Short mmCIF file of C-alpha atoms in Angstrom, two decimals:
data_model
loop_
_atom_site.label_atom_id
_atom_site.label_comp_id
_atom_site.label_asym_id
_atom_site.label_seq_id
_atom_site.Cartn_x
_atom_site.Cartn_y
_atom_site.Cartn_z
CA MET U 1 -0.14 0.04 -0.17
CA GLU U 2 1.34 3.40 -1.12
CA GLN U 3 2.50 5.39 2.09
CA PRO U 4 1.24 9.40 2.32
CA SER U 5 3.90 12.13 2.08
CA ALA U 6 4.93 14.61 4.18
CA THR U 7 2.25 16.58 3.08
CA GLU U 8 -0.98 14.21 2.76
CA PRO U 9 -4.11 14.83 4.66
CA ASP U 10 -2.93 14.34 8.66
CA PRO U 11 -5.80 12.85 10.72
CA GLU U 12 -7.75 16.23 11.52
CA GLY U 13 -10.31 15.50 9.05
CA SER U 14 -11.05 14.37 5.58
CA ASP U 15 -11.29 16.99 2.55
CA ALA U 16 -13.94 19.29 2.16
CA GLY U 17 -15.61 20.02 -1.16
CA ALA U 18 -14.07 22.85 -2.83
CA GLY U 19 -13.64 26.09 -0.50
CA GLY U 20 -15.10 24.22 2.45
CA GLY U 21 -13.26 23.02 5.42
CA ALA U 22 -12.27 25.63 7.49
CA GLY U 23 -15.46 26.10 9.58
CA ALA U 24 -15.32 22.55 9.94
CA ASP U 25 -12.00 22.69 11.98
CA GLU U 26 -12.32 26.53 13.40
CA ALA U 27 -9.13 26.86 12.16
CA ALA U 28 -8.06 29.14 8.45
CA ILE U 29 -4.72 27.87 8.79
CA ARG U 30 -3.64 24.76 10.77
CA THR U 31 0.09 23.17 10.63
CA ARG U 32 1.40 20.14 12.46
CA ALA U 33 5.43 19.82 12.97
CA LEU U 34 5.77 21.63 9.72
CA THR U 35 9.58 21.62 8.54
CA LYS U 36 11.68 23.04 5.86
CA ARG U 37 15.29 22.41 5.53
CA TYR U 38 17.03 23.24 2.87
CA ARG U 39 19.82 21.61 0.68
CA GLY U 40 23.27 22.24 3.08
CA GLY U 41 21.31 21.14 5.92
CA GLN U 42 19.86 25.14 7.00
CA LEU U 43 16.61 24.28 9.05
CA ALA U 44 14.37 27.61 8.16
CA VAL U 45 11.36 25.90 9.90
CA ASP U 46 11.65 23.39 12.50
CA GLY U 47 8.67 21.68 13.73
CA LEU U 48 5.82 24.46 13.31
CA ASP U 49 2.34 23.55 15.13
CA LEU U 50 0.34 26.75 13.96
CA THR U 51 -3.31 27.34 14.49
CA VAL U 52 -4.59 30.55 12.95
CA PRO U 53 -8.54 30.76 13.82
CA ALA U 54 -10.95 31.19 11.42
CA GLY U 55 -12.30 35.01 11.46
CA SER U 56 -9.10 36.46 13.23
CA VAL U 57 -6.58 38.82 12.24
CA PHE U 58 -3.84 36.88 13.00
CA GLY U 59 0.09 38.66 13.20
CA PHE U 60 2.94 36.60 12.53
CA LEU U 61 5.94 38.11 13.95
CA GLY U 62 9.58 37.77 14.31
CA PRO U 63 12.97 39.39 12.92
CA ASN U 64 14.48 38.41 9.43
CA GLY U 65 15.33 35.14 9.48
CA SER U 66 12.95 33.68 11.92
CA GLY U 67 10.88 31.74 8.97
CA LYS U 68 7.98 33.97 8.37
CA THR U 69 8.41 33.92 4.38
CA THR U 70 9.46 30.32 4.70
CA THR U 71 6.31 29.27 6.12
CA ILE U 72 3.81 31.78 4.08
CA ARG U 73 5.58 30.22 0.97
CA MET U 74 5.00 26.65 2.14
CA LEU U 75 1.19 27.61 2.99
CA MET U 76 0.69 29.19 -0.37
CA GLY U 77 2.09 25.90 -1.99
CA LEU U 78 5.11 27.70 -3.65
CA ILE U 79 7.87 25.34 -2.16
CA GLN U 80 7.20 21.76 -0.34
CA PRO U 81 7.84 20.79 3.37
CA THR U 82 10.89 18.81 4.24
CA SER U 83 7.98 17.44 6.75
CA GLY U 84 5.04 17.88 8.78
CA SER U 85 1.81 18.71 7.41
CA ALA U 86 -0.52 21.96 6.71
CA ARG U 87 -4.10 22.81 5.86
CA VAL U 88 -5.32 25.50 4.80
CA LEU U 89 -9.30 26.42 5.10
CA GLY U 90 -9.52 22.91 5.79
CA HIS U 91 -7.25 21.25 2.61
CA PRO U 92 -4.21 19.70 2.63
CA VAL U 93 -1.15 22.08 0.88
CA PRO U 94 0.36 21.94 -1.28
CA ARG U 95 -1.56 19.00 -2.81
CA ALA U 96 -4.79 20.70 -2.72
CA SER U 97 -3.36 23.80 -3.76
CA ARG U 98 -5.89 24.62 -6.72
CA THR U 99 -8.90 23.91 -4.65
CA VAL U 100 -7.64 26.06 -1.86
CA LEU U 101 -5.86 29.06 -3.67
CA PRO U 102 -8.76 30.55 -5.70
CA HIS U 103 -10.22 31.21 -2.23
CA VAL U 104 -7.15 32.98 -0.99
CA GLY U 105 -5.83 36.63 -1.77
CA ALA U 106 -1.73 36.94 -1.39
CA LEU U 107 0.88 39.75 -1.11
CA ILE U 108 4.00 37.81 -0.20
CA GLU U 109 7.28 39.89 -1.07
CA GLY U 110 6.04 42.32 -2.74
CA PRO U 111 4.01 42.45 -5.92
CA ALA U 112 5.23 41.05 -9.37
CA LEU U 113 4.27 44.18 -11.85
CA TYR U 114 4.26 45.23 -15.26
CA GLY U 115 6.12 48.51 -15.05
CA PHE U 116 5.26 49.67 -18.53
CA LEU U 117 1.69 48.84 -17.61
CA SER U 118 -0.64 51.46 -16.30
CA GLY U 119 -1.75 50.07 -12.49
CA ARG U 120 -5.18 49.53 -14.14
CA ASP U 121 -3.93 47.47 -16.63
CA ASN U 122 -1.78 45.39 -14.49
CA LEU U 123 -4.93 44.29 -12.60
CA VAL U 124 -6.55 43.65 -15.36
CA ARG U 125 -3.68 41.25 -16.34
CA TYR U 126 -4.17 39.51 -12.97
CA ASP U 127 -8.02 39.39 -13.29
CA ALA U 128 -7.68 37.94 -16.88
CA ALA U 129 -5.30 35.19 -15.13
CA ASP U 130 -7.96 34.10 -12.71
CA PRO U 131 -9.42 31.42 -14.66
CA THR U 132 -12.61 31.92 -12.19
CA ALA U 133 -13.08 35.68 -12.91
CA ASP U 134 -16.10 36.66 -14.94
CA PRO U 135 -14.45 39.10 -17.57
CA ARG U 136 -17.89 40.78 -18.17
CA THR U 137 -17.83 42.07 -14.68
CA ARG U 138 -13.85 42.82 -14.66
CA ASN U 139 -13.94 46.54 -15.45
CA THR U 140 -16.24 46.85 -12.62
CA ARG U 141 -14.07 44.82 -10.19
CA VAL U 142 -10.89 46.69 -11.09
CA ALA U 143 -12.14 50.15 -10.66
CA ALA U 144 -13.54 48.95 -7.10
CA ALA U 145 -10.03 47.40 -6.01
CA LEU U 146 -8.10 50.39 -7.01
CA ASP U 147 -10.47 52.71 -4.95
CA ARG U 148 -10.42 50.39 -1.68
CA VAL U 149 -6.67 50.78 -1.58
CA GLY U 150 -6.83 54.63 -2.66
CA LEU U 151 -5.28 54.32 -5.96
CA ALA U 152 -8.28 55.23 -8.15
CA ALA U 153 -6.22 58.80 -9.19
CA ALA U 154 -3.33 57.31 -9.96
CA ALA U 155 -5.03 54.22 -11.86
CA GLY U 156 -3.82 55.75 -15.37
CA LYS U 157 -0.21 56.09 -14.21
CA LYS U 158 2.52 53.42 -15.29
CA ALA U 159 3.55 50.98 -12.63
CA LYS U 160 7.17 51.91 -13.23
CA ALA U 161 6.36 55.35 -11.70
CA TYR U 162 4.89 54.77 -8.79
CA SER U 163 6.50 54.79 -5.08
CA LEU U 164 7.29 51.40 -3.06
CA GLY U 165 4.16 52.38 -1.36
CA MET U 166 2.11 52.81 -3.86
CA LYS U 167 3.17 49.26 -5.43
CA GLN U 168 2.53 47.82 -2.33
CA ARG U 169 -1.06 48.89 -2.64
CA LEU U 170 -1.75 47.85 -6.21
CA GLY U 171 -0.24 44.82 -5.06
CA LEU U 172 -3.01 44.70 -2.26
CA ALA U 173 -5.55 45.99 -5.08
CA ALA U 174 -4.47 42.68 -6.90
CA ALA U 175 -5.43 40.50 -3.72
CA LEU U 176 -8.60 41.87 -3.34
CA LEU U 177 -10.14 41.39 -6.88
CA GLN U 178 -12.42 38.69 -6.01
CA PRO U 179 -13.95 37.73 -2.57
CA ARG U 180 -11.56 35.98 -0.22
CA ARG U 181 -11.98 33.88 2.51
CA LEU U 182 -8.16 34.29 3.87
CA LEU U 183 -6.26 37.37 2.79
CA VAL U 184 -1.98 36.20 3.25
CA LEU U 185 0.04 39.46 3.89
CA ASP U 186 3.59 39.89 4.07
CA GLU U 187 5.00 42.87 5.41
CA PRO U 188 1.60 44.77 3.55
CA THR U 189 2.46 48.44 5.20
CA ASN U 190 6.10 48.32 4.06
CA GLY U 191 6.88 51.60 1.97
CA LEU U 192 4.12 53.61 3.28
CA ASP U 193 3.95 56.66 4.91
CA PRO U 194 1.99 56.94 8.44
CA GLN U 195 -1.28 57.93 6.67
CA GLY U 196 -1.01 55.34 4.13
CA MET U 197 -0.32 52.60 6.86
CA ARG U 198 -3.23 54.22 8.82
CA GLU U 199 -5.24 53.26 5.59
CA ILE U 200 -4.27 49.87 5.44
CA ARG U 201 -4.86 49.01 9.10
CA ALA U 202 -8.67 50.26 8.40
CA LEU U 203 -8.90 48.21 5.50
CA ILE U 204 -7.53 44.79 7.07
CA ARG U 205 -9.98 45.56 10.16
CA GLU U 206 -12.87 46.22 7.63
CA LEU U 207 -11.93 43.07 5.51
CA ALA U 208 -11.94 41.35 9.10
CA SER U 209 -15.22 42.49 10.12
CA ASP U 210 -16.51 40.90 6.69
CA GLY U 211 -15.69 37.64 7.55
CA THR U 212 -12.03 37.24 6.23
CA THR U 213 -9.46 36.10 7.87
CA VAL U 214 -6.19 38.03 7.78
CA PHE U 215 -2.88 36.60 8.24
CA LEU U 216 -0.39 39.29 8.78
CA SER U 217 3.39 38.74 8.64
CA SER U 218 5.29 41.58 10.04
CA HIS U 219 8.05 42.83 11.84
CA LEU U 220 6.68 45.77 13.36
CA LEU U 221 5.42 45.15 16.62
CA ASP U 222 3.06 48.37 17.04
CA GLU U 223 1.44 47.66 13.76
CA ILE U 224 0.72 43.77 15.22
CA GLU U 225 -0.83 45.33 18.51
CA GLN U 226 -3.09 47.48 16.87
CA VAL U 227 -5.14 45.68 14.07
CA CYS U 228 -4.40 42.03 15.21
CA THR U 229 -6.82 40.25 16.99
CA HIS U 230 -3.87 36.62 17.42
CA ALA U 231 -0.44 36.95 16.84
CA ALA U 232 2.39 34.22 16.68
CA VAL U 233 6.17 34.83 17.68
CA MET U 234 8.90 33.30 15.93
CA ALA U 235 12.67 33.12 16.68
CA GLN U 236 15.29 30.98 14.71
CA GLY U 237 12.52 29.04 12.66
CA ARG U 238 10.80 27.72 16.02
CA LEU U 239 7.36 28.63 17.38
CA ILE U 240 7.77 30.60 20.58
CA THR U 241 4.51 31.34 21.62
CA GLN U 242 1.04 32.09 19.71
CA GLY U 243 -2.50 33.13 21.27
CA PRO U 244 -4.45 36.46 21.67
CA VAL U 245 -2.75 39.41 21.66
CA ALA U 246 -3.87 40.55 24.92
CA ASP U 247 -3.01 37.49 26.65
CA LEU U 248 0.60 37.89 25.24
CA ALA U 249 1.31 40.81 26.66
CA ALA U 250 -0.32 40.25 29.78
CA GLY U 251 2.13 37.30 30.59
CA THR U 252 4.76 40.09 30.96
CA ARG U 253 5.33 42.30 33.91
CA GLY U 254 5.35 45.86 33.18
CA ARG U 255 7.59 48.92 33.58
CA LEU U 256 7.89 51.45 36.70
CA VAL U 257 7.66 54.62 35.15
CA VAL U 258 8.24 57.39 37.22
CA THR U 259 7.41 61.16 34.98
CA THR U 260 9.91 64.03 36.91
CA PRO U 261 11.68 67.18 36.04
CA ASP U 262 14.56 65.58 38.38
CA PRO U 263 14.93 62.13 36.27
CA ALA U 264 18.92 61.58 37.51
CA GLU U 265 17.92 62.14 41.07
CA ALA U 266 15.15 59.84 40.82
CA ALA U 267 17.27 57.06 39.14
CA ARG U 268 19.51 57.18 41.98
CA VAL U 269 16.82 56.79 44.44
CA LEU U 270 15.37 53.92 42.83
CA LYS U 271 19.02 51.99 42.49
CA GLU U 272 19.30 52.63 46.25
CA GLN U 273 16.23 51.02 46.66
CA GLY U 274 17.36 48.21 45.07
CA VAL U 275 15.39 48.70 41.74
CA GLY U 276 16.96 46.96 38.80
CA ASP U 277 16.84 48.31 34.98
CA VAL U 278 16.97 51.80 35.68
CA VAL U 279 16.79 53.75 32.40
CA ILE U 280 16.46 57.49 31.68
CA ALA U 281 14.54 59.10 28.63
CA GLU U 282 14.09 62.70 29.18
CA ASP U 283 11.81 63.27 31.84
CA ARG U 284 10.75 59.44 32.37
CA VAL U 285 12.77 56.94 34.33
CA THR U 286 11.57 53.14 33.94
CA ALA U 287 12.83 50.48 35.79
CA ASP U 288 12.02 46.63 36.57
CA PRO U 289 8.63 46.88 38.83
CA PRO U 290 10.09 46.72 42.36
CA GLU U 291 9.54 43.31 44.93
CA GLY U 292 8.41 45.95 47.86
CA GLU U 293 5.42 48.16 47.88
CA LEU U 294 5.38 51.00 45.80
CA ALA U 295 4.26 53.25 48.02
CA ASP U 296 7.33 52.57 49.83
CA ILE U 297 9.47 53.57 46.73
CA ASN U 298 7.06 56.72 46.36
CA ALA U 299 7.84 57.87 49.61
CA ALA U 300 11.68 57.54 49.17
CA LEU U 301 11.63 59.60 45.82
CA VAL U 302 9.54 62.35 47.54
CA ALA U 303 11.96 62.17 50.68
CA ALA U 304 14.92 62.95 48.68
CA GLY U 305 13.49 65.99 47.08
CA VAL U 306 12.54 64.46 43.96
CA ARG U 307 9.13 66.37 42.08
CA VAL U 308 7.26 63.33 41.13
CA ARG U 309 4.48 64.03 38.61
CA GLY U 310 3.97 60.49 37.25
CA PHE U 311 4.44 57.49 39.28
CA GLY U 312 2.90 53.94 38.40
CA ILE U 313 3.40 50.44 36.65
CA GLU U 314 2.99 50.43 32.71
CA ARG U 315 1.45 47.50 31.10
CA ALA U 316 3.58 45.90 29.04
CA SER U 317 3.90 46.05 25.41
CA LEU U 318 3.94 43.40 22.90
CA GLU U 319 7.48 44.63 22.39
CA ASP U 320 8.22 43.70 26.14
CA ALA U 321 6.78 40.58 25.90
CA PHE U 322 8.96 39.60 22.70
CA VAL U 323 12.07 40.64 24.52
CA ALA U 324 11.26 38.46 27.63
CA LEU U 325 9.97 35.44 25.24
CA THR U 326 13.15 35.62 23.03
CA GLY U 327 16.07 37.51 24.96
CA GLU U 328 16.80 39.37 22.31
CA GLY U 329 15.48 42.97 20.81
CA PHE U 330 13.50 43.63 17.78
CA ASP U 331 13.27 46.30 15.18
CA VAL U 332 10.14 48.52 15.90
CA ALA U 333 10.83 51.21 13.88
CA GLY U 334 10.87 49.22 10.25
#
C-alpha cells in the first residue's frame, strides 16, 4: 500500500468540498510539525505547530531569518515542506492548492508588476489570469479594488513610476479583486507613509469585519498590537508562542515609570531602593517593577526631594513580551 507523503492530509479530518473546510476545524490555517530544511542542512522552519482561527486578524511576528516568509511560501504551495503537514481552509497543501488558492488572496515579498503598464492594466492582467473571474464584470472589479486601496486617481499612471508604497497598494488591490476567505499579507505596510499605514490598517479591520481571515506577517510590533486579534512569535525557525494578542502581553511584567523634572536624582533613589534596570529617557525614568510596596518607593522619592509628576506600573507591550520570550531585541521602527 502506498504511504502518504509528508504533506498528505493528517488525521484532523478529511477533505471538504471546494472552498469548504475552515468552519469544520475552526481554523483557517493549521500546521503540524511543519519543517523546511534546505540543501546544505539549513533548518529554516523547525516543527511548526500553528493554528490561525477563522475570522481572526493573525499577526505572524519575527525578525529577519526567523522563518516567516518560508512558512508563508509553504502555506501557499510555492515550496514543498521537508516534513510535517499544513492545512489551509480545511485542505492539505500543497496537494490541494488548486482547490484552496482561488479562495486566498496573497501579497508575498512585494507585488510582481509590469512596469510599462498602468496600475489599472496590471490589475486587468491579474484578473484575466484568474480562471474563475467573469470577464463581463472585470472593469467593475478592477475599479472597485483600486478605489478600496486609494489608487483610483493614479490608476492610469505606469507602475514603474509608482513609489514603493503605491506598489504595495497595487499588490493589495490585486489580492482583493475577488472576495477572499483568507488574505495572506507579507509586510503589507512596507514603504507606506504614516497616513498610508493607517489606511491599510483600517482596510484590514474592514476586511476582518466582513468575515475574511487576515494572516499578516510583520516585523512592526506596534502594527501587530494595533490591528491583530491573535499573534504568533517566531525566532530562529521555531514557534515561541501564539495566542490572543492581549494574552501575550498580559503574561509579561510591565515597567515602573516615574515622570519627573529630576530624572537623574530619581534614578539614583530607585537604584538605592534596589530597583533594577533603571533607564532615563528625558523626563521619564523606567525600571523593573520593585519587589516591595510601590508606596514605599514613592515615599523614598519624595523624601529625597524628587518632584514626582507621574508614578505607576505601565502595562507591558507586545515589544516587552517579545524581548522577554526571545531574549533579544526587535526592530520596531522598521
